[in-house]
Amino acid sequence: MKTQVAIIGAGPSGLLLGQLLQRCGIDNVILERHTPDYVLSRVRAGVLEYGFVNLMREAGVSARMDAEGLEHDGFTLAFQGRRQRVDMMALTGKSVLVYGQTEVTHDLMDARRASGAPILYEATDVQLHDFLDGKPRVTFMHEGQRKTLDCDYIAGCDGFHGVSRQSAPQDRIRNFERVYPFGWLGLLTDTPPVEDELIYVHNPRGFALCSMRSHTRSRYYLQCSLAEHIEEWSDDRFWTELSARLPEDVAAKLQTGPSFEKSIAPLRSFVAEPMRFGKLFLVGDAAHIVPPTGAKGLNLASSDVYTLYHALRGACLDNRPELLDRYSEICLRRVWKAERFSWWMTSLLHAFDGDAFSQRIQQAEQDYYTSTQAGLTTIAENYVGLPYEPVV
Ligand code: APR
Ligand code: PHB
């Protein structure tokens, strides 16, 4: 087999890149380790920055997202018995779209199928060869046979645990990491959201988040210890703890119901530098992870996809391969700003076992950022998403 771009991984990064390339006539093949059902079973965040929304439109996959996504002009921060709305629209002129990542993936899968472009599911033992200075090749097992895919470039869109980052020469890669001493316990339920907008809550018992997927489906999260076992969290226990953390007026109108998904996820900040090794490009979670507090995971993957798409267009269509040299530096500039914001929102809103001094500093920070125009503006402009850097 032969193609221009071999894409490893069919998460949102791989599917969106494949769709954009397909539309401008750049051949690509996607190799995915799991089945489509497995890929769709992962529940992730659901807040889309306008940059991501525009890229979905450019890729021609926005019809359902535009029809069903909920436009949010603001969200609320609650702490110390106080609530502050962050009016993103008034502060930045922009909003975000609430539309689940599972739906995004669904729409991208449908578009891939409709385009007829190759996507091989259950491709195992994927190995990357000769991408540093030769002619790149990807080998893998598929339908019981060992196969080879010759290509010009490899896009490593295979997430944090994928093979792409691990295939980079380890003496040329530098990893930056921070782990947090807690996780998020998430619950999905078919009950109406407690309010029309998201509420991020700091409480000495721990952080809580009220989010949603639609007018009839809610997503709630609780900060929890990493030692917690999901089996020990009945729905009743979850609702009782959530109510204890929410402001009283919000708790009073909370509509509870049976959950249909419940899981615990650890929080991590991670960046691998650089994001390019010869003809191999790391994209999305393969190169970086953010804690979910700023809802940046998918949005950050999207700006990588945008940058690689434009660089590959330059290389494949306009005889400008030098644009690929800029991929890593352009991505990392934005990656680190989103890492900073996600880390900062996490520090601002979670309960830490810190000393009394650290707690007072946290309170002062909550107070300062939510009581000045400058503070609210910096939160809003990061939340709606910093601009994408042009690839020129
Ligand atoms: N070979 C082939 N496919 C692989 C391999 C491998 N060795 N390893 C992993 N994959 C696949 C996974 O099964 C998964 O479907 O790569 C895909 C990676 O998808 P994601 O983890 O979703 O990463 P990405 O597409 O970069 O998405 C970034 O979406 O999933 C969220 O938390 C993530 O919000 C972030 C954003
Ligand atoms: C979600 O809806 O799953 C969600 C929303 C906002 C976040 C994180 C997760 O910051």
XYZ file of C-alpha atoms and ligand atoms in Angstrom:
438
model
C 0.000 0.000 0.000
C 1.087 3.546 -0.677
C -0.196 6.969 0.386
C 1.002 10.525 0.962
C 0.171 10.786 4.665
C -0.112 7.800 7.023
C -2.274 8.786 9.977
C -1.921 6.685 13.129
C -5.053 6.799 15.318
C -8.722 7.527 14.568
C -9.544 9.765 17.521
C -10.693 13.308 16.761
C -7.157 14.412 15.741
C -6.610 11.681 13.158
C -10.134 11.850 11.752
C -10.184 15.652 11.431
C -6.740 15.786 9.830
C -7.734 13.003 7.420
C -10.907 14.831 6.437
C -9.144 18.154 5.801
C -6.408 16.491 3.733
C -8.939 14.465 1.777
C -10.841 17.593 0.803
C -7.793 19.234 -0.730
C -6.731 16.101 -2.586
C -3.911 14.876 -0.327
C -4.140 11.068 -0.067
C -4.116 9.594 3.399
C -4.731 6.295 5.150
C -5.833 6.055 8.790
C -4.735 3.093 10.944
C -6.648 2.580 14.206
C -5.896 -0.067 16.821
C -9.456 -0.473 18.107
C -12.975 -0.906 16.670
C -15.234 2.096 15.868
C -17.510 1.158 18.797
C -14.579 1.209 21.196
C -13.460 4.623 19.936
C -16.997 5.961 20.379
C -17.368 4.540 23.885
C -14.902 6.995 25.429
C -16.642 9.878 27.173
C -14.684 13.115 27.044
C -15.271 16.842 27.447
C -17.775 18.778 25.382
C -16.760 22.432 25.162
C -15.652 23.539 21.693
C -13.672 26.724 21.079
C -14.609 28.815 18.055
C -11.273 27.823 16.433
C -12.297 24.168 16.528
C -15.817 24.982 15.347
C -14.400 26.873 12.354
C -12.080 23.991 11.481
C -15.004 21.540 11.540
C -16.833 23.905 9.181
C -13.821 24.119 6.874
C -13.701 20.308 6.890
C -17.374 20.194 5.823
C -18.479 18.219 8.903
C -20.338 20.834 10.876
C -23.995 20.289 9.879
C -25.120 18.383 13.008
C -22.789 20.316 15.308
C -24.205 23.621 14.007
C -27.774 22.361 14.393
C -27.496 20.678 17.806
C -24.576 22.416 19.551
C -25.528 24.813 22.349
C -23.905 28.217 22.115
C -22.720 29.412 25.526
C -21.867 33.070 26.049
C -20.775 32.651 29.644
C -20.129 30.310 32.566
C -20.096 30.658 36.333
C -17.362 30.355 38.930
C -18.633 29.695 42.476
C -16.517 29.873 45.620
C -16.525 31.207 49.166
C -20.308 31.587 49.116
C -20.088 33.823 46.047
C -20.917 33.348 42.367
C -19.349 35.192 39.474
C -20.490 34.844 35.872
C -17.718 35.094 33.289
C -19.452 36.817 30.397
C -17.281 35.566 27.551
C -19.316 37.357 24.905
C -19.148 40.763 26.632
C -15.470 40.358 27.515
C -14.153 38.904 24.245
C -16.962 39.024 21.665
C -16.758 35.224 21.419
C -18.632 32.221 22.758
C -18.054 28.462 22.972
C -20.192 25.615 21.645
C -21.281 22.790 23.943
C -21.367 19.585 21.862
C -19.985 16.256 23.081
C -16.702 14.951 21.790
C -18.362 11.602 21.157
C -20.700 13.367 18.710
C -17.741 15.120 17.053
C -16.060 11.735 16.566
C -19.305 10.250 15.252
C -19.686 13.020 12.656
C -16.061 12.678 11.562
C -16.425 8.895 11.212
C -19.546 9.365 9.062
C -17.684 11.861 6.861
C -14.767 9.453 6.458
C -17.110 6.665 5.417
C -18.880 8.971 2.944
C -15.585 10.066 1.392
C -14.566 6.460 0.772
C -11.044 7.228 1.979
C -9.271 4.260 3.599
C -9.495 3.740 7.352
C -8.316 0.419 8.761
C -9.719 -0.471 12.178
C -8.165 -3.166 14.388
C -4.742 -2.525 12.865
C -2.378 -3.885 15.511
C 1.367 -3.967 16.123
C 1.813 -0.700 14.225
C 5.513 0.093 13.734
C 7.027 3.237 12.227
C 10.191 2.974 10.100
C 12.710 5.290 8.403
C 10.969 8.568 9.188
C 14.121 10.365 10.360
C 15.994 10.524 7.075
C 14.698 7.831 4.732
C 11.450 7.098 2.991
C 8.914 6.496 5.780
C 7.063 3.194 6.089
C 4.459 1.912 8.513
C 4.032 -1.820 9.086
C 1.104 -3.396 10.918
C -1.055 -6.486 11.331
C -4.502 -6.364 9.756
C -6.980 -9.198 9.089
C -4.337 -11.726 10.032
C -1.691 -10.391 7.655
C 1.411 -8.266 8.078
C 1.070 -5.225 5.804
C 3.267 -2.296 4.752
C 2.167 1.273 4.068
C 4.719 3.405 2.187
C 4.209 7.126 2.671
C 5.762 10.591 2.482
C 4.774 11.677 5.991
C 3.464 10.123 9.213
C 0.976 11.941 11.462
C 1.104 10.440 14.967
C -2.475 11.030 16.164
C -2.503 8.008 18.464
C -3.042 9.599 21.853
C -0.992 9.551 25.034
C -0.431 5.773 25.042
C 0.227 5.449 21.314
C 3.242 4.148 19.457
C 4.260 7.374 17.692
C 5.836 9.275 20.577
C 7.477 6.072 21.757
C 9.034 5.616 18.309
C 10.838 8.969 18.445
C 14.543 8.736 19.310
C 14.461 8.964 23.101
C 17.680 11.010 23.279
C 16.019 13.731 21.189
C 12.748 14.020 23.068
C 12.184 15.928 26.278
C 9.120 15.310 28.443
C 7.610 17.809 30.883
C 5.097 16.485 33.368
C 3.018 17.375 36.395
C 0.673 14.944 38.108
C -2.005 16.102 40.528
C -2.897 14.426 43.814
C -6.541 13.876 42.822
C -8.817 12.732 40.000
C -12.244 13.574 38.594
C -15.211 11.307 39.142
C -17.601 11.942 36.226
C -21.256 10.977 35.830
C -23.578 11.157 32.797
C -27.325 11.211 33.291
C -30.438 11.898 31.251
C -31.683 14.690 33.471
C -31.929 18.381 32.508
C -28.831 20.450 33.409
C -29.152 22.284 36.718
C -28.565 25.616 34.929
C -28.280 26.715 31.294
C -24.549 27.385 31.617
C -21.591 25.517 33.141
C -20.794 26.058 36.831
C -17.252 25.479 38.162
C -17.339 25.197 41.952
C -14.562 25.484 44.492
C -15.553 24.037 47.858
C -13.315 23.001 50.774
C -14.794 19.462 50.313
C -13.398 19.516 46.768
C -14.034 20.892 43.288
C -17.277 20.194 41.428
C -18.410 20.924 37.863
C -21.913 21.064 36.420
C -21.774 20.532 32.667
C -24.102 19.171 30.014
C -24.436 17.514 26.635
C -27.898 18.808 25.699
C -31.042 20.251 27.290
C -31.871 16.788 28.576
C -28.460 15.265 29.305
C -26.120 16.409 32.095
C -22.512 15.731 32.925
C -21.297 16.296 36.491
C -17.847 15.915 38.009
C -16.429 15.696 41.536
C -12.799 16.041 42.564
C -11.911 12.741 44.279
C -8.958 10.982 45.811
C -6.990 8.741 43.439
C -7.491 5.930 45.944
C -11.275 5.930 45.330
C -12.925 2.867 43.746
C -15.736 3.534 41.323
C -17.786 0.607 42.715
C -17.977 2.443 46.012
C -19.721 5.406 44.387
C -23.413 4.616 44.121
C -25.471 7.220 42.267
C -26.966 8.254 45.631
C -23.564 8.856 47.124
C -22.555 10.936 44.087
C -25.687 13.128 44.235
C -25.331 13.649 47.996
C -21.705 14.720 47.662
C -22.434 16.939 44.670
C -25.253 18.690 46.549
C -22.937 19.284 49.494
C -20.428 21.058 47.241
C -22.816 23.201 45.174
C -24.056 26.629 46.282
C -27.308 26.068 48.230
C -29.599 27.648 45.641
C -28.091 25.467 42.914
C -28.272 22.280 45.018
C -31.940 23.033 45.724
C -32.871 22.754 42.034
C -30.586 19.828 41.112
C -32.535 17.105 39.324
C -31.033 13.707 40.059
C -31.573 10.440 38.210
C -29.867 7.183 37.317
C -26.418 7.469 35.734
C -25.516 5.642 32.539
C -21.775 6.287 32.721
C -19.522 6.821 35.693
C -15.740 6.834 35.714
C -12.677 8.212 37.482
C -9.901 9.936 35.504
C -6.549 11.082 36.884
C -5.382 14.633 36.148
C -2.116 15.211 34.366
C -0.182 17.942 32.577
C 2.290 16.632 29.994
C 4.219 18.047 27.018
C 6.724 16.298 24.743
C 9.193 18.500 22.847
C 9.732 18.722 19.954
C 6.591 17.622 18.125
C 8.393 16.713 14.909
C 11.054 14.077 14.180
C 12.000 14.130 10.483
C 8.829 13.115 8.666
C 6.951 12.108 11.827
C 4.640 14.711 13.382
C 3.046 14.258 16.812
C -0.503 15.624 17.013
C -2.935 16.083 19.944
C -2.781 13.810 22.980
C 0.228 11.999 21.470
C 2.248 15.129 22.280
C 0.459 16.730 25.216
C -2.116 16.220 27.958
C -3.917 18.873 29.994
C -6.017 18.480 33.131
C -9.684 18.870 32.077
C -10.394 21.993 34.144
C -10.140 24.378 31.169
C -11.734 21.914 28.687
C -8.693 22.292 26.444
C -7.798 18.680 25.423
C -9.717 18.462 22.167
C -9.277 22.170 21.412
C -5.529 21.890 21.659
C -5.524 18.844 19.410
C -7.459 20.971 16.931
C -4.844 23.723 16.714
C -2.164 21.066 16.052
C -4.347 19.649 13.270
C -4.802 23.135 11.799
C -1.047 23.756 11.809
C -0.133 20.366 10.320
C -2.876 20.613 7.704
C -1.575 23.968 6.473
C 2.052 22.855 6.580
C 1.227 19.671 4.622
C -0.739 21.665 2.071
C 2.340 23.832 1.623
C 4.603 20.809 1.253
C 2.347 18.663 -0.957
C 0.519 21.247 -3.079
C 2.577 24.460 -3.148
C 6.138 23.129 -3.193
C 6.851 24.753 0.182
C 8.240 21.904 2.345
C 9.960 24.476 4.577
C 6.564 25.128 6.218
C 6.891 21.719 7.892
C 9.990 23.009 9.691
C 7.758 25.452 11.540
C 5.224 22.868 12.777
C 6.709 22.124 16.179
C 7.512 25.698 17.228
C 4.123 27.049 16.140
C 2.243 24.278 17.959
C 4.310 24.461 21.131
C 3.758 28.192 21.558
C 0.019 27.628 21.811
C 0.353 24.307 23.652
C 2.259 25.904 26.512
C -0.282 28.707 26.868
C -3.111 26.177 27.110
C -1.015 24.099 29.539
C -0.570 27.201 31.653
C -4.263 28.031 31.662
C -5.348 24.448 32.430
C -2.831 24.159 35.259
C -3.888 27.549 36.609
C -7.651 26.821 36.514
C -6.885 23.533 38.276
C -4.878 25.327 40.997
C -7.519 28.020 41.359
C -10.503 25.744 41.850
C -9.451 22.478 43.495
C -9.071 21.745 47.198
C -5.442 21.080 48.115
C -3.960 19.775 51.356
C -1.827 22.907 51.399
C -0.828 24.932 54.438
C -2.858 27.894 55.706
C -0.736 30.355 53.706
C -1.387 28.524 50.414
C -5.108 28.481 51.139
C -5.216 32.236 51.729
C -3.283 32.807 48.487
C -5.815 30.654 46.625
C -8.700 32.658 48.124
C -7.021 35.928 47.184
C -6.501 34.672 43.659
C -10.178 33.662 43.315
C -11.162 37.049 44.634
C -8.778 39.064 42.500
C -9.457 37.360 39.187
C -13.218 37.536 39.581
C -13.502 41.083 40.913
C -11.499 42.960 38.288
C -12.216 43.482 34.609
C -8.617 42.503 33.845
C -8.934 39.235 35.771
C -12.231 38.247 34.159
C -10.953 39.161 30.703
C -7.891 36.957 31.028
C -10.072 34.022 32.109
C -12.544 34.629 29.274
C -9.991 35.026 26.489
C -8.212 31.829 27.459
C -11.478 29.922 27.863
C -12.834 30.861 24.419
C -9.424 29.914 22.996
C -6.359 31.843 21.965
C -6.041 32.491 18.212
C -4.411 30.016 15.845
C -1.078 31.173 14.441
C -0.995 31.302 10.621
C 1.476 28.926 8.954
C 3.462 31.158 6.603
N -1.929 2.075 16.647
C -3.090 2.567 16.118
N -3.941 3.353 16.793
C -3.619 3.661 18.063
C -2.436 3.192 18.669
C -1.572 2.360 17.916
N -0.446 1.877 18.435
N -2.397 3.665 19.932
C -3.503 4.396 20.110
N -4.251 4.401 18.988
C -5.537 5.076 18.769
C -6.457 4.995 19.962
O -7.187 3.773 19.986
C -7.349 6.203 19.760
O -8.507 5.883 19.020
O -5.319 6.458 18.596
C -6.490 7.166 18.967
C -6.097 8.399 19.777
O -7.249 9.152 20.078
P -7.353 10.118 21.347
O -6.735 9.476 22.529
O -8.771 10.542 21.429
O -6.393 11.361 20.981
P -6.647 12.589 20.002
O -7.304 12.184 18.747
O -5.355 13.331 19.933
O -7.710 13.456 20.794
C -7.373 14.557 21.551
O -9.566 14.186 22.324
O -9.605 12.049 23.066
C -9.577 13.337 23.496
O -8.580 13.564 25.669
C -8.399 13.701 24.300
O -9.465 15.652 24.440
C -8.343 15.042 23.864
C -8.512 15.008 22.389
C -17.572 18.184 30.115
O -18.688 18.578 29.782
O -17.284 16.980 30.099
C -16.562 19.169 30.567
C -16.838 20.520 30.477
C -15.921 21.439 30.899
C -14.717 21.022 31.414
C -14.405 19.680 31.477
C -15.335 18.741 31.048
O -13.821 21.941 31.845
